[in-house]
Short mmCIF file of C-alpha atoms in Angstrom, two decimals:
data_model
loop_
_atom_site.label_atom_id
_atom_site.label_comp_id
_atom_site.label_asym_id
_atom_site.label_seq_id
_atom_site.Cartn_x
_atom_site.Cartn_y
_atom_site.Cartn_z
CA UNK E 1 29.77 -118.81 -18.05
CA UNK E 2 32.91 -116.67 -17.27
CA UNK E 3 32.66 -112.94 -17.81
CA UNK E 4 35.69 -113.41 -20.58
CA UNK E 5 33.66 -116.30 -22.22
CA UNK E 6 30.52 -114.23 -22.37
CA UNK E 7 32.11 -110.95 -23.76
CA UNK E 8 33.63 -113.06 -26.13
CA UNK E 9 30.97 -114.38 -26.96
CA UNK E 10 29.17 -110.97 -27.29
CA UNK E 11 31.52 -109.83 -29.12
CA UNK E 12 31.63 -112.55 -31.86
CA UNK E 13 27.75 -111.72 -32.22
CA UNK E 14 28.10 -107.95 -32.25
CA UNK E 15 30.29 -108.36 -35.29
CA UNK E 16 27.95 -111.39 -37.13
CA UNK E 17 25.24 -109.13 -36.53
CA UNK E 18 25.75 -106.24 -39.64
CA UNK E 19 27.25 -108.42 -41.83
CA UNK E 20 23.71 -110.32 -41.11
CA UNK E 21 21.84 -106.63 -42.44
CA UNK E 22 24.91 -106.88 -44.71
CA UNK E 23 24.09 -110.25 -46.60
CA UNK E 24 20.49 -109.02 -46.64
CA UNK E 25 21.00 -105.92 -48.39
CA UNK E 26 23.46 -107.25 -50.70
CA UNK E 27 23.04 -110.51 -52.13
CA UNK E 28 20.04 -110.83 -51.35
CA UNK E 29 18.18 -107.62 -52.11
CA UNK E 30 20.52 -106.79 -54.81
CA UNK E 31 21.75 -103.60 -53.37
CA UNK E 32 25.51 -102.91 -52.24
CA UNK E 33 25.77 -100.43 -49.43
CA UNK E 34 28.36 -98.07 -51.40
CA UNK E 35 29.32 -94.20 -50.09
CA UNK E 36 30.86 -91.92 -52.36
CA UNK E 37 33.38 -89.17 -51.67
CA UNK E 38 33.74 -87.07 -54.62
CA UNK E 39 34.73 -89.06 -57.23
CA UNK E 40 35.53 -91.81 -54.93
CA UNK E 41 33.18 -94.83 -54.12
CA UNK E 42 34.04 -97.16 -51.22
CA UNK E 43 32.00 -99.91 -51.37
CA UNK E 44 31.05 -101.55 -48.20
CA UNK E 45 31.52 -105.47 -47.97
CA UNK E 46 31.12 -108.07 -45.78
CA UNK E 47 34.92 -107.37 -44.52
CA UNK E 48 34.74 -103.94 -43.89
CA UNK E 49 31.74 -104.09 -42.38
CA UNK E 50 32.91 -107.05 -39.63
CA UNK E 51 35.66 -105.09 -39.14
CA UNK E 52 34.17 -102.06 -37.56
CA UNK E 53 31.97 -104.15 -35.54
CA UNK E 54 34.99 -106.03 -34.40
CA UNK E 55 37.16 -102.59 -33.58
CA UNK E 56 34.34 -100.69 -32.23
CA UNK E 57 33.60 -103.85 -29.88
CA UNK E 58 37.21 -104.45 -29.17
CA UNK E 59 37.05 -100.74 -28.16
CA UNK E 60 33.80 -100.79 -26.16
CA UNK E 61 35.36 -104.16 -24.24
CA UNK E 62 38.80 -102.17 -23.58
CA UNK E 63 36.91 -99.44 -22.01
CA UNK E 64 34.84 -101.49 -19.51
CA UNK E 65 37.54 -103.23 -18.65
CA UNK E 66 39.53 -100.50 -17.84
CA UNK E 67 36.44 -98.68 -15.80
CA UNK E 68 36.34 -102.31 -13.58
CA UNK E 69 40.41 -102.26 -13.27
CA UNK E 70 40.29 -98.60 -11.92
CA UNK E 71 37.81 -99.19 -9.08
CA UNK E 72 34.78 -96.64 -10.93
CA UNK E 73 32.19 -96.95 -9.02
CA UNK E 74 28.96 -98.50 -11.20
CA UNK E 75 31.81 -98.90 -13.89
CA UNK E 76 29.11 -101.06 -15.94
CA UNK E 77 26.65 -98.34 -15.68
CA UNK E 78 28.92 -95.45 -16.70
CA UNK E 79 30.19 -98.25 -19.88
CA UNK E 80 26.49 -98.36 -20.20
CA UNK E 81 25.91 -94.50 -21.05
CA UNK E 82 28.73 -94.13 -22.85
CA UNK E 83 27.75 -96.76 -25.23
CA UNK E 84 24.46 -95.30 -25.71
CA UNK E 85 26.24 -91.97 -26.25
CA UNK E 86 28.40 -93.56 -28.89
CA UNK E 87 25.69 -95.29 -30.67
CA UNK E 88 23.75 -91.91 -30.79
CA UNK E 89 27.23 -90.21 -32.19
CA UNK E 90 27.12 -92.89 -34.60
CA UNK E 91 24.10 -91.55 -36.59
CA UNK E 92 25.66 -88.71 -37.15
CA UNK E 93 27.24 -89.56 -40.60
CA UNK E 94 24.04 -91.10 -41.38
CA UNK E 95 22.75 -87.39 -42.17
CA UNK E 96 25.51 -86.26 -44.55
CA UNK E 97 25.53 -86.72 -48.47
CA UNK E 98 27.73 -89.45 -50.20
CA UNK E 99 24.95 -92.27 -50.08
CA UNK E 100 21.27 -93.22 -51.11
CA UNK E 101 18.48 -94.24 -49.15
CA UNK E 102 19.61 -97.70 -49.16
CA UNK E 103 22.86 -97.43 -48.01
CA UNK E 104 22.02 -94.92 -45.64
CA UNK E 105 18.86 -97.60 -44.45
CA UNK E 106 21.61 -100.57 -44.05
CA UNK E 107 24.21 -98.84 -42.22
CA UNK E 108 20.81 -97.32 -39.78
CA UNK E 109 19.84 -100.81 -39.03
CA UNK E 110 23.17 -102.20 -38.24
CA UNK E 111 24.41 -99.88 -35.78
CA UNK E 112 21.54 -100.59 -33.25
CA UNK E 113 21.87 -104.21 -34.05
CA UNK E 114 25.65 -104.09 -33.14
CA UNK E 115 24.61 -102.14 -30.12
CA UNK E 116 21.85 -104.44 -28.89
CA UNK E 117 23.90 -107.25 -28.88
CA UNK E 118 27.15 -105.54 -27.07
CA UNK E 119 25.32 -103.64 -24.90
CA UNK E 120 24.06 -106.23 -22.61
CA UNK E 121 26.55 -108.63 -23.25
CA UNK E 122 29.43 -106.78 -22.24
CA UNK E 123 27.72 -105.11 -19.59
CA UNK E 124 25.61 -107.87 -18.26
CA UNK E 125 26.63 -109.93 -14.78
CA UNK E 126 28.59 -113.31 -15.05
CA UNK E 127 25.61 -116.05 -13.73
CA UNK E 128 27.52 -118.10 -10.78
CA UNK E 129 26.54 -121.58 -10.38
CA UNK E 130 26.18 -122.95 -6.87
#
């Protein structure tokens, strides 16, 4: 499989993945992951939710591919620790007010799942048939 083919790939499951925690917290449990902002409520749906995946992995792809483009040394190693670093930034909301348990337990279990599939599948090495 060609690198493109398998970050594609990668990238199609990084965004299935939360909306996967998504349809199990919603429909299915009965509880809509919803943050509030004052007065405001955004509710968080399947769309919103694939979204994000699909920017932050858009993002995460751009930036490798510019590391392997400028010639950085262990390029998928520095990607590597940068993505770790961004996941770990990404909990950072998590800790603020505007949402219950719930919400706040959905949106903790699709980050790493986003991040577990990206990771190595953006980073990983193309396998070449001989």
């Amino acid at each position: 499989m060609s690198a493109r083919a398998r970050r594609s790939a990668a990238t199609a499951a990084a965004v299935l993945a939360p909306v996967a925690i998504w349809a199990a917290t919603d429909p299915l449990l009965g509880h809509p992951p919803r943050i509030t902002d004052g007065e405001e409520t955004l509710d968080l749906g399947a769309a919103p939710v694939a979204v994000v995946a699909l920017l932050a992995s858009l993002a995460g792809w751009a930036l490798l591919a510019a590391l392997e483009r400028l010639g950085v040394r262990r390029a998928r190693a520095v990607w590597t620790g940068v993505a770790v670093a961004v996941l770990a930034v990404s909990f950072l909301p998590l800790a603020g007010d505007g949402m219950d348990s719930g919400t706040r337990t959905a949106l903790a279990a699709m980050h790493p799942a986003v991040a577990a599939v990206l990771i190595p599948g953006l980073a990983g090495r193309s396998r070449v048939h001989s």
